[in-house]
Coordinates of C-alpha atoms in Angstrom, one line a residue:
Chain A
M405 CA 26.9 -5.6 18.1
T406 CA 25.1 -2.8 19.0
T407 CA 22.8 -1.9 16.2
T408 CA 23.2 0.9 13.9
L409 CA 20.8 3.1 13.9
E410 CA 20.2 2.9 9.8
A411 CA 19.7 -0.7 10.4
R412 CA 17.9 -0.3 13.4
R413 CA 15.7 2.4 11.0
E414 CA 15.2 -0.2 8.5
A415 CA 14.5 -3.1 10.3
V416 CA 11.3 -1.0 12.5
A417 CA 10.0 0.1 8.9
D418 CA 10.1 -3.4 7.7
H419 CA 8.5 -4.5 10.6
E420 CA 5.6 -2.6 11.1
R421 CA 5.0 -3.0 7.5
R422 CA 4.7 -6.5 7.8
A423 CA 2.4 -5.7 11.2
T424 CA 0.3 -3.8 9.4
R425 CA 0.2 -5.7 6.6
A426 CA -0.4 -8.8 8.9
V427 CA -3.3 -6.6 10.5
T428 CA -5.3 -6.3 7.4
Q429 CA -5.0 -9.5 5.8
Y430 CA -6.4 -10.7 8.7
A431 CA -9.6 -7.9 9.3
V432 CA -10.1 -8.6 5.2
G433 CA -9.5 -12.8 5.6
G434 CA -11.6 -12.8 8.3
T435 CA -14.6 -11.6 7.1
W436 CA -15.0 -13.0 4.1
Y437 CA -14.1 -16.5 5.6
I438 CA -17.6 -15.7 7.2
G439 CA -19.0 -12.6 4.9
I440 CA -19.0 -15.6 1.5
W441 CA -21.4 -17.9 3.5
Y442 CA -23.4 -15.0 4.5
F443 CA -23.7 -13.1 0.7
V444 CA -25.1 -16.9 0.4
V445 CA -28.0 -17.3 2.4
S446 CA -29.0 -13.5 2.4
V447 CA -29.3 -14.6 -1.6
V448 CA -31.0 -18.1 -0.6
A449 CA -33.2 -16.1 1.7
A450 CA -34.2 -13.4 -0.7
V451 CA -34.8 -15.5 -3.8
V452 CA -37.2 -18.1 -1.3
V453 CA -38.9 -15.0 -0.4
I454 CA -39.6 -13.8 -3.7
T455 CA -40.0 -17.2 -4.4
I456 CA -42.9 -17.2 -1.9
E457 CA -44.4 -13.0 -2.8
V458 CA -45.0 -13.8 -6.1
R459 CA -46.6 -17.8 -5.2
N460 CA -49.3 -15.3 -3.0
G461 CA -50.4 -12.7 -6.1
G462 CA -47.2 -11.0 -6.5
V463 CA -45.7 -7.8 -4.8
G464 CA -42.6 -5.2 -5.7
I465 CA -39.5 -6.0 -4.9
N466 CA -38.0 -3.2 -3.3
P467 CA -33.4 -4.3 -5.0
A468 CA -31.7 -1.6 -2.3
A469 CA -33.3 -4.0 0.7
G470 CA -32.8 -7.5 0.9
P471 CA -28.8 -8.9 0.6
A472 CA -27.7 -5.8 -0.4
G473 CA -28.8 -3.4 2.5
S474 CA -28.1 -5.4 5.1
A475 CA -24.5 -5.7 4.3
R476 CA -23.3 -3.4 6.1
F477 CA -25.0 -5.1 9.5
F478 CA -23.1 -8.2 8.9
L479 CA -19.6 -6.3 8.8
F480 CA -20.5 -4.1 12.3
V481 CA -20.9 -7.8 13.7
M482 CA -17.5 -9.4 12.3
A483 CA -16.0 -5.9 13.2
I484 CA -17.1 -6.4 16.9
L485 CA -15.2 -10.0 17.2
L486 CA -12.0 -9.4 15.1
P487 CA -10.9 -7.4 17.2
L488 CA -10.9 -9.0 20.4
M489 CA -9.3 -11.6 18.4
I490 CA -6.0 -10.7 17.3
T491 CA -5.3 -7.8 20.0
P492 CA -3.3 -10.0 22.3
V493 CA -2.1 -12.6 19.4
H494 CA -0.7 -9.3 17.6
L495 CA 1.1 -7.8 20.4
A496 CA 2.3 -10.6 21.8
A497 CA 4.1 -11.6 18.4
G498 CA 5.4 -7.7 18.6
G499 CA 2.7 -6.0 17.2
T500 CA 2.2 -2.3 18.3
R501 CA -0.8 -0.6 19.0
R502 CA -0.1 2.1 15.6
T503 CA 0.7 -1.5 13.5
L504 CA -3.4 -2.8 15.2
T505 CA -5.0 1.1 14.5
R506 CA -3.1 1.2 10.8
G507 CA -3.6 -2.2 10.0
F508 CA -8.2 -2.0 11.1
L509 CA -8.0 1.2 9.0
R510 CA -6.9 -0.3 6.0
G511 CA -8.8 -3.6 6.7
G512 CA -11.9 -1.6 7.4
A513 CA -11.8 0.3 3.8
A514 CA -11.1 -3.0 2.0
V515 CA -13.9 -4.7 3.2
G516 CA -16.3 -1.6 3.2
L517 CA -15.4 -1.0 -0.4
M518 CA -15.4 -4.9 -1.5
F519 CA -19.0 -5.8 0.1
A520 CA -20.5 -2.2 -0.6
A521 CA -19.7 -3.3 -4.7
V522 CA -21.2 -6.7 -3.9
S523 CA -23.8 -5.3 -2.8
T524 CA -24.2 -2.9 -5.9
L525 CA -23.9 -5.7 -8.1
L526 CA -26.6 -7.6 -5.8
V527 CA -28.9 -4.5 -6.8
V528 CA -27.7 -4.3 -10.2
V529 CA -28.5 -7.8 -10.8
Q530 CA -31.8 -8.5 -9.1
P531 CA -33.7 -6.3 -10.4
V532 CA -32.9 -7.9 -14.0
V533 CA -33.5 -11.3 -12.7
L534 CA -37.1 -9.9 -11.0
G535 CA -37.9 -9.1 -14.6
W536 CA -37.5 -11.9 -15.8
L537 CA -39.6 -13.7 -13.2
D538 CA -42.4 -10.7 -14.1
V539 CA -41.9 -9.5 -10.7
P540 CA -42.2 -5.7 -10.2
V541 CA -40.0 -3.6 -8.8
V542 CA -40.7 -1.0 -6.9
G543 CA -38.8 2.5 -5.4
D544 CA -37.0 5.1 -6.6
P545 CA -34.7 4.4 -8.6
F546 CA -31.1 5.1 -8.4
P547 CA -27.9 6.3 -9.5
I548 CA -25.3 3.3 -9.1
L549 CA -22.5 5.2 -8.7
T550 CA -24.4 7.4 -5.8
Y551 CA -25.8 3.9 -4.6
L552 CA -22.1 2.6 -4.2
G553 CA -21.0 6.1 -3.1
T554 CA -23.4 5.9 0.2
Q555 CA -22.9 2.2 0.6
V556 CA -19.0 2.2 0.8
A557 CA -19.8 5.1 3.2
L558 CA -22.1 3.0 5.3
C559 CA -20.0 -0.3 5.2
I560 CA -16.9 1.4 6.4
V561 CA -18.7 3.7 8.7
Y562 CA -20.0 -0.2 10.4
V563 CA -16.6 -1.5 10.1
F564 CA -14.9 1.0 12.0
T565 CA -17.4 2.0 14.7
G566 CA -17.8 -1.9 15.0
N567 CA -14.5 -2.3 15.9
A568 CA -14.2 0.2 17.7
I569 CA -16.9 -1.1 20.2
A570 CA -14.7 -4.0 20.8
I571 CA -12.6 -2.3 22.0
S572 CA -14.3 -0.2 24.3
Y573 CA -15.8 -3.0 26.0
Y574 CA -12.8 -4.8 26.6
R575 CA -10.7 -1.9 27.9
F576 CA -13.7 -0.2 30.3
G577 CA -15.6 -3.3 30.6
G578 CA -19.3 -3.2 30.5
W579 CA -21.3 -0.4 32.5
V580 CA -18.8 2.6 30.9
G581 CA -18.3 0.9 27.8
T582 CA -22.1 0.8 27.3
A583 CA -22.1 4.3 27.9
V584 CA -19.6 4.9 25.4
L585 CA -21.2 2.4 22.6
L586 CA -24.1 5.4 22.6
L587 CA -21.1 7.9 21.8
L588 CA -19.8 5.6 19.4
L589 CA -23.0 4.8 17.6
L590 CA -23.5 8.4 16.7
P591 CA -21.6 8.0 13.3
P592 CA -23.1 5.4 11.7
A593 CA -26.4 7.5 13.1
L594 CA -25.4 10.1 11.2
A595 CA -24.0 7.8 8.1
E596 CA -27.9 6.6 8.2
Y597 CA -29.2 10.0 7.8
A598 CA -27.0 11.5 5.5
T599 CA -27.7 8.6 2.6
T600 CA -31.3 7.6 4.7
V601 CA -30.9 4.1 2.8
G602 CA -30.8 2.8 6.7
L603 CA -32.8 2.5 9.7
V604 CA -34.2 6.2 9.1
T605 CA -36.0 6.0 6.0
G606 CA -39.0 8.0 6.8
L607 CA -36.9 11.2 6.2
P608 CA -36.9 13.3 3.1
L609 CA -34.3 12.8 1.1
P610 CA -30.7 15.2 1.7
S611 CA -29.6 17.4 -0.5
P612 CA -26.5 15.8 -2.3
A613 CA -23.6 18.4 0.2
V614 CA -25.5 16.9 3.5
V615 CA -25.1 13.4 1.8
V616 CA -21.1 14.4 1.0
V617 CA -21.0 15.5 3.9
G618 CA -22.7 13.6 6.6
C619 CA -20.8 10.5 5.3
A620 CA -17.7 12.4 5.1
V621 CA -17.8 13.2 8.5
A622 CA -19.4 10.1 9.5
L623 CA -15.8 8.6 8.5
A624 CA -13.5 10.7 10.0
A625 CA -15.8 10.5 13.3
S626 CA -15.6 6.8 13.5
A627 CA -12.1 6.1 12.4
T628 CA -11.3 8.5 14.8
A629 CA -13.0 6.3 17.3
L630 CA -10.8 3.3 16.5
W631 CA -7.1 5.7 16.7
F632 CA -8.3 6.8 19.6
M633 CA -9.6 3.0 21.7
F634 CA -6.8 0.9 20.1
R635 CA -4.0 4.0 21.2
D636 CA -3.9 3.3 24.6
L637 CA -4.9 -0.7 25.0
Q638 CA -3.7 -2.8 28.4
V639 CA -3.4 -5.8 27.7
R640 CA -5.0 -7.4 30.9
P641 CA -3.1 -9.6 32.7
R642 CA -4.0 -13.5 33.2
V643 CA -3.0 -14.0 36.1
G644 CA -1.7 -12.1 39.4
Chain B
M1370 CA 6.2 -11.4 1.7
T1371 CA 9.7 -9.6 1.7
A1372 CA 12.7 -10.8 2.7
K1373 CA 13.5 -10.5 6.4
P1374 CA 16.2 -7.3 7.5
E1375 CA 20.0 -8.7 8.1
S1376 CA 20.0 -6.9 11.1
A1377 CA 17.6 -9.5 12.6
E1378 CA 20.1 -11.9 13.9
T1379 CA 22.3 -8.9 14.9
V1380 CA 20.3 -7.6 18.3
A1381 CA 22.5 -7.6 20.9
P1382 CA 20.8 -9.9 24.0
F1383 CA 18.5 -6.5 25.8
A1384 CA 18.8 -5.9 29.3
A1385 CA 15.3 -4.1 31.6
E1386 CA 15.2 -1.7 34.1
L1387 CA 12.1 -0.9 36.8
R1388 CA 12.5 2.7 38.3
D1389 CA 10.1 3.9 40.9
V1390 CA 7.4 2.1 39.3
V1391 CA 3.8 1.9 40.6
V1392 CA 1.3 -0.6 38.5
R1393 CA -2.6 0.2 39.9
Y1394 CA -5.4 -1.6 38.5
D1395 CA -8.0 -0.2 40.4
R1396 CA -7.8 3.8 42.0
D1397 CA -8.4 2.6 45.9
G1398 CA -6.6 -0.8 45.5
E1399 CA -3.5 -2.3 46.7
P1400 CA -1.0 -1.1 43.8
A1401 CA -0.1 -4.7 42.0
L1402 CA 3.8 -2.9 42.3
D1403 CA 4.2 -0.4 44.4
R1404 CA 7.6 1.8 43.5
T1405 CA 9.7 -1.0 42.7
D1406 CA 12.8 -0.9 41.3
L1407 CA 15.0 -4.0 39.6
T1408 CA 17.8 -4.5 36.7
I1409 CA 17.9 -7.6 34.5
P1410 CA 21.1 -8.2 33.1
A1411 CA 21.8 -8.2 29.2
G1412 CA 22.6 -12.0 27.9
T1413 CA 21.7 -13.7 31.5
I1414 CA 19.0 -16.3 32.7
T1415 CA 17.3 -14.5 35.1
G1416 CA 14.5 -16.1 37.5
L1417 CA 12.0 -14.4 38.9
L1418 CA 10.4 -15.3 41.4
G1419 CA 7.3 -14.5 44.2
R1420 CA 4.4 -16.2 45.7
N1421 CA 1.4 -15.7 44.4
G1422 CA -0.1 -11.8 43.9
A1423 CA 3.5 -10.7 44.0
G1424 CA 3.2 -9.0 40.9
K1425 CA 5.6 -10.7 38.5
S1426 CA 3.3 -11.2 35.6
T1427 CA 2.8 -7.4 36.0
L1428 CA 6.3 -6.4 35.9
L1429 CA 6.6 -9.0 32.7
S1430 CA 4.0 -7.2 31.3
L1431 CA 5.4 -4.2 31.5
L1432 CA 8.8 -5.4 30.0
A1433 CA 6.7 -6.6 27.0
G1434 CA 4.8 -3.1 26.2
F1435 CA 1.7 -4.8 26.6
R1436 CA 0.7 -2.3 29.5
R1437 CA 2.2 1.1 30.6
P1438 CA 2.8 1.4 34.1
T1439 CA 0.7 4.0 36.6
S1440 CA 4.0 5.6 36.8
G1441 CA 7.8 5.3 36.7
E1442 CA 10.5 4.2 34.4
V1443 CA 10.3 0.6 31.6
L1444 CA 13.0 0.5 29.9
V1445 CA 14.4 -2.0 27.7
G1446 CA 17.0 -2.1 25.2
E1447 CA 20.3 -2.8 24.5
P1448 CA 23.3 -2.4 27.2
G1449 CA 23.7 1.2 27.0
S1450 CA 20.9 2.8 25.5
L1451 CA 18.0 1.8 27.3
E1452 CA 14.5 3.2 25.9
A1453 CA 10.5 2.9 27.0
A1454 CA 9.1 0.0 26.3
Y1455 CA 5.6 0.7 26.0
E1456 CA 4.1 1.2 22.1
N1457 CA 7.9 1.1 20.5
P1458 CA 8.4 -0.9 18.1
W1459 CA 11.9 -1.3 18.8
A1460 CA 11.1 -3.0 21.6
S1461 CA 8.3 -4.5 20.9
M1462 CA 10.0 -6.4 18.0
N1463 CA 12.5 -7.9 20.6
V1464 CA 10.8 -8.4 23.1
Q1465 CA 9.3 -11.7 23.2
L1466 CA 6.6 -12.2 26.8
V1467 CA 4.8 -15.7 26.0
R1468 CA 2.2 -16.6 28.7
E1469 CA 1.5 -19.6 29.7
S1470 CA -2.4 -19.1 27.7
G1471 CA 0.0 -18.8 25.2
D1472 CA -1.8 -16.2 23.4
V1473 CA -2.5 -17.7 19.8
W1474 CA -5.7 -18.6 18.2
G1475 CA -7.6 -21.1 19.4
D1476 CA -10.1 -21.8 17.0
E1477 CA -7.6 -22.0 15.0
R1478 CA -4.5 -25.0 13.7
V1479 CA -1.0 -24.1 15.7
S1480 CA 0.3 -23.6 12.2
E1481 CA -1.8 -20.9 11.6
S1482 CA -1.0 -18.5 14.8
L1483 CA 3.1 -19.6 14.4
S1484 CA 2.4 -18.7 10.9
H1485 CA 1.7 -15.3 12.7
Y1486 CA 4.2 -15.2 14.6
E1487 CA 6.8 -15.8 11.6
L1488 CA 5.5 -12.8 10.1
L1489 CA 6.3 -10.5 12.6
R1490 CA 9.2 -11.9 14.9
P1491 CA 12.1 -10.5 13.0
A1492 CA 14.1 -13.5 14.0
W1493 CA 11.7 -16.4 14.2
D1494 CA 13.3 -19.7 13.3
A1495 CA 10.9 -22.2 11.7
D1496 CA 13.0 -25.3 11.8
L1497 CA 13.3 -24.3 15.7
A1498 CA 9.5 -24.0 16.1
G1499 CA 8.8 -27.5 14.4
L1500 CA 11.6 -29.2 16.6
V1501 CA 10.5 -28.1 20.2
L1502 CA 6.5 -29.4 19.1
D1503 CA 8.1 -31.8 18.0
T1504 CA 9.9 -33.1 20.9
L1505 CA 6.8 -32.1 23.3
E1506 CA 5.0 -34.3 20.3
V1507 CA 2.3 -31.7 19.5
D1508 CA 0.4 -31.8 16.2
R1509 CA 0.5 -28.4 14.6
C1510 CA -2.2 -29.2 12.4
T1511 CA -4.4 -29.1 15.2
K1512 CA -6.6 -26.1 17.1
Y1513 CA -4.9 -25.2 19.9
E1514 CA -8.7 -24.8 21.7
A1515 CA -8.2 -29.1 21.4
L1516 CA -4.8 -29.7 23.0
S1517 CA -4.5 -30.5 26.6
R1518 CA -3.4 -27.9 29.0
G1519 CA 0.3 -29.8 28.8
K1520 CA 0.4 -29.7 24.9
K1521 CA -0.5 -25.2 25.1
S1522 CA 1.6 -25.0 27.4
A1523 CA 3.8 -26.4 25.0
V1524 CA 3.5 -24.5 22.5
A1525 CA 3.4 -21.5 24.2
A1526 CA 7.4 -23.0 24.2
A1527 CA 7.7 -23.3 20.9
V1528 CA 6.6 -19.9 20.5
G1529 CA 9.0 -18.2 23.5
L1530 CA 12.3 -20.5 21.5
A1531 CA 11.8 -20.2 18.1
S1532 CA 11.3 -16.4 18.8
R1533 CA 15.1 -16.1 19.6
A1534 CA 13.7 -12.5 21.5
P1535 CA 17.2 -10.1 22.5
L1536 CA 14.8 -10.2 25.4
T1537 CA 12.5 -13.2 25.6
I1538 CA 10.4 -13.6 29.0
F1539 CA 7.7 -16.8 30.0
D1540 CA 5.9 -16.5 32.4
E1541 CA 4.5 -19.8 33.9
V1542 CA 4.2 -21.3 30.0
Y1543 CA 5.0 -24.7 31.5
L1544 CA 2.9 -24.9 34.8
G1545 CA 0.8 -27.1 32.3
M1546 CA 3.7 -29.8 31.5
D1547 CA 4.7 -32.5 32.5
A1548 CA 8.1 -34.2 34.5
P1549 CA 9.1 -34.9 31.0
S1550 CA 7.9 -32.5 29.0
R1551 CA 9.0 -29.5 31.6
Y1552 CA 13.1 -31.3 31.2
A1553 CA 12.6 -32.0 27.8
F1554 CA 11.9 -27.9 27.7
Y1555 CA 14.8 -27.0 30.1
D1556 CA 17.0 -28.8 27.7
L1557 CA 15.7 -27.1 24.7
L1558 CA 16.6 -23.4 26.0
L1559 CA 19.8 -24.5 27.4
A1560 CA 21.1 -25.6 24.1
D1561 CA 19.3 -23.0 22.3
Y1562 CA 20.6 -20.3 24.7
A1563 CA 23.9 -21.5 23.9
E1564 CA 24.1 -21.2 20.6
H1565 CA 22.4 -18.1 20.4
P1566 CA 23.0 -16.0 23.5
R1567 CA 20.3 -13.3 24.4
T1568 CA 18.7 -12.5 27.7
I1569 CA 15.6 -14.5 29.8
V1570 CA 14.2 -14.1 31.7
L1571 CA 11.9 -17.2 33.7
S1572 CA 9.3 -17.0 36.4
S1573 CA 8.4 -20.2 37.7
H1574 CA 7.2 -21.5 41.1
L1575 CA 8.7 -24.8 40.5
I1576 CA 11.9 -23.3 41.4
E1577 CA 13.9 -26.6 42.7
E1578 CA 13.6 -28.1 39.4
I1579 CA 14.4 -24.9 37.0
E1580 CA 17.2 -23.0 39.4
R1581 CA 19.9 -25.2 38.0
L1582 CA 19.0 -23.0 34.6
F1583 CA 19.6 -19.1 36.3
E1584 CA 22.1 -17.6 36.6
H1585 CA 20.5 -13.9 38.1
V1586 CA 17.9 -13.8 41.2
A1587 CA 14.5 -11.5 41.3
I1588 CA 12.6 -11.9 44.1
L1589 CA 9.0 -9.8 44.7
D1590 CA 7.5 -9.1 47.5
H1591 CA 3.8 -7.7 47.8
G1592 CA 5.0 -5.3 44.3
R1593 CA 8.3 -4.6 46.1
T1594 CA 12.2 -6.1 44.6
L1595 CA 12.8 -8.4 47.9
L1596 CA 16.0 -8.7 46.1
S1597 CA 17.9 -8.9 42.6
E1598 CA 21.6 -10.5 42.2
P1599 CA 23.5 -13.5 40.5
A1600 CA 22.0 -16.9 41.5
E1601 CA 25.4 -17.4 42.5
D1602 CA 25.3 -15.0 45.9
L1603 CA 21.8 -15.8 46.8
R1604 CA 23.0 -19.5 47.4
G1605 CA 26.1 -18.1 49.3
R1606 CA 23.3 -16.4 51.3
G1607 CA 22.9 -19.4 53.3
T1608 CA 24.6 -22.7 54.5
S1609 CA 23.9 -26.5 53.8
L1610 CA 25.6 -29.2 56.5
T1611 CA 25.4 -32.9 55.9
G1612 CA 26.6 -35.1 58.8
P1613 CA 25.3 -37.2 61.8
A1614 CA 23.0 -35.2 63.7
D1615 CA 23.9 -34.5 66.4
V1616 CA 27.5 -33.3 64.8
V1617 CA 25.6 -31.6 62.7
A1618 CA 23.2 -29.6 66.0
R1619 CA 26.2 -28.3 67.4
H1620 CA 27.4 -26.2 64.4
V1621 CA 24.0 -25.3 63.3
G1622 CA 24.1 -23.3 67.0
D1623 CA 21.3 -20.8 66.8
R1624 CA 21.6 -19.9 63.7
R1625 CA 18.2 -19.6 61.4
V1626 CA 17.9 -22.8 60.4
L1627 CA 15.3 -22.9 56.3
S1628 CA 14.7 -26.8 55.9
E1629 CA 16.2 -29.6 57.9
Q1630 CA 15.8 -33.2 56.5
R1631 CA 16.5 -36.4 58.5
L1632 CA 17.2 -39.9 57.3
G1633 CA 18.1 -42.0 60.2
R1634 CA 20.7 -41.0 61.9
T1635 CA 21.8 -38.2 59.5
A1636 CA 20.6 -35.0 59.3
Q1637 CA 20.9 -31.9 56.2
V1638 CA 20.2 -29.0 57.7
A1639 CA 20.2 -25.2 55.5
V1640 CA 20.7 -22.5 57.7
L1641 CA 21.1 -19.4 56.8
G1642 CA 24.3 -17.4 56.3
S1643 CA 27.5 -18.2 55.6
F1644 CA 30.2 -19.9 57.8
D1645 CA 34.0 -18.8 57.9
A1646 CA 36.9 -19.8 57.0
A1647 CA 37.9 -21.4 60.6
Q1648 CA 34.1 -22.4 60.7
R1649 CA 34.2 -24.3 57.4
A1650 CA 37.7 -26.1 59.0
A1651 CA 36.1 -27.5 62.1
A1652 CA 32.6 -28.7 60.5
V1653 CA 34.8 -30.6 58.3
S1654 CA 37.6 -31.8 60.5
D1655 CA 33.9 -33.0 62.1
G1656 CA 32.6 -35.0 59.7
L1657 CA 30.7 -32.9 57.8
E1658 CA 29.8 -31.6 54.2
L1659 CA 29.8 -28.2 53.8
D1660 CA 27.3 -26.8 50.1
G1661 CA 25.6 -23.9 49.7
V1662 CA 21.3 -23.7 49.9
T1663 CA 18.9 -24.6 47.2
L1664 CA 16.5 -21.3 46.0
Q1665 CA 13.6 -22.6 47.0
D1666 CA 15.2 -22.7 51.0
L1667 CA 16.4 -19.2 50.5
F1668 CA 12.8 -18.1 48.6
V1669 CA 10.9 -19.9 51.1
H1670 CA 12.4 -17.9 53.9
L1671 CA 12.9 -14.9 52.4
T1672 CA 9.6 -14.2 51.0
A1673 CA 8.2 -15.4 54.5
T1674 CA 5.4 -12.5 56.3
D1675 CA 7.9 -12.2 59.6
V1676 CA 10.8 -11.0 56.4
A1677 CA 9.9 -6.8 56.3
P1678 CA 9.5 -6.1 52.6
A1679 CA 12.1 -3.8 51.5
Q1680 CA 11.5 0.2 51.9
P1681 CA 10.6 2.1 49.1
G1682 CA 13.0 4.0 46.9
S1683 CA 15.5 1.8 48.2
G1684 CA 16.8 0.9 44.7
A1685 CA 17.2 -3.0 44.4
P1686 CA 17.2 -3.3 48.1
V1687 CA 18.1 -6.4 50.1
A1688 CA 16.1 -8.3 53.8
Q1689 CA 18.3 -8.2 56.3
P1690 CA 16.6 -11.2 58.7
Q1691 CA 17.6 -10.1 62.1
E1692 CA 19.6 -13.7 62.7
E1693 CA 21.8 -13.4 59.0
R1694 CA 24.9 -13.1 59.5

């Protein structure tokens, strides 16, 4: 009753597809499970803030700030939580580190795209709503596609980095994990610099080449970090 | 969800082998496994015994590819085609390690975790999982964290049995169960093993109640394999004598006593070593009953601190107490 090579190859390929899909679905589903509430709460909070500002004499509102601009930080937190929950279960169920890596890469890309799309939609909708309320919109106008592109890059980089940080602490513990954290934060810092819509907003606007190359390097670096952290992950024993 | 491949049900029981395996968790600390060699035969129920800290859980996590050894080889697979266990999808999909913790999502309903296993395990039997949970009275709609320790163990048992993996490993999963649940689990395990032969490894401290299941026994001690042999051979290493205390004492002589029980004038004494035909005939003619000893008595003796552990690199060695005959 020995398995033939052909049957085995087929079974392994099928298994890896299933395992990768399971992780991808978990990453996307887990993020949206809470993410939907993130957007609801953020929008409600933004409405409350705008209402208060309007009642107090009216100030300018930048549509890129608020819920639209902070989605990546929410994704970052979720990306730290999810790997710790699924990794032991996935490996116990017959998955591998490779399927974990692929699943989180695909899942990260998917939620990055989705959250960037929703953020962009908010940016498009917000000036319209503010116009109805006679609230002036401040900030330089920018092409929506450029905004979408930079949000996609930022969101995905933050997800990959969050995943890598989670596994880094799992693998290396507190002290080394914190040291590695500084390295792992370089890709999002680069993406922020390249897009200048995040933490380093005071900097001059980079050229399009800097934006494209910076985002590409940040994406590649964060994906590599994720792969590196997962590829040799050792599951801790529960008992001696 | 695509249909599972037909080969899922036709994989032969796996064997497993450790060759000169060392595992260190800390660079300067004692190794959890120290140049361990071990063979687990395919198609058997193997009991993995050892005292606390002997390295059982570490060894089992190696077989499941949860971690790789510091040095040495860990191989699993169909007999004649063993291959590395670590990060090998063929091995991962066909080896199921169940730990007491269950490796399920704590804040989700039990059914959610079972769905994940069903998606990944090629030979998963959802009906069997349901049967185990029903028998052990676990509501699969309850969140795992809300279950008692015994019910959590029951979930782990369900995962292990329903996976029908060619190498299924239970690492102390039934410790949290009460006695009726444990016996129900043993019955379910034996029934399903008879119907779907595979290799099962059971690690437990409850040796007395579980030893009837073992066909093969491996004992770990201080990170090394003390012995690995068929359960019957191991039981034959000792002899149990029952009868009048003074007659028993005469036949025990200077043999090493493993355990002794007395009820009035009747004694039951387990000794190390076997009786030859003449000795056996003499004991029987004196009215004694002779039998094998329990694995627990042998285990206690073999892992006592005055019995030297096996020498490294000597295959799967056997302890040789001086008194053994």
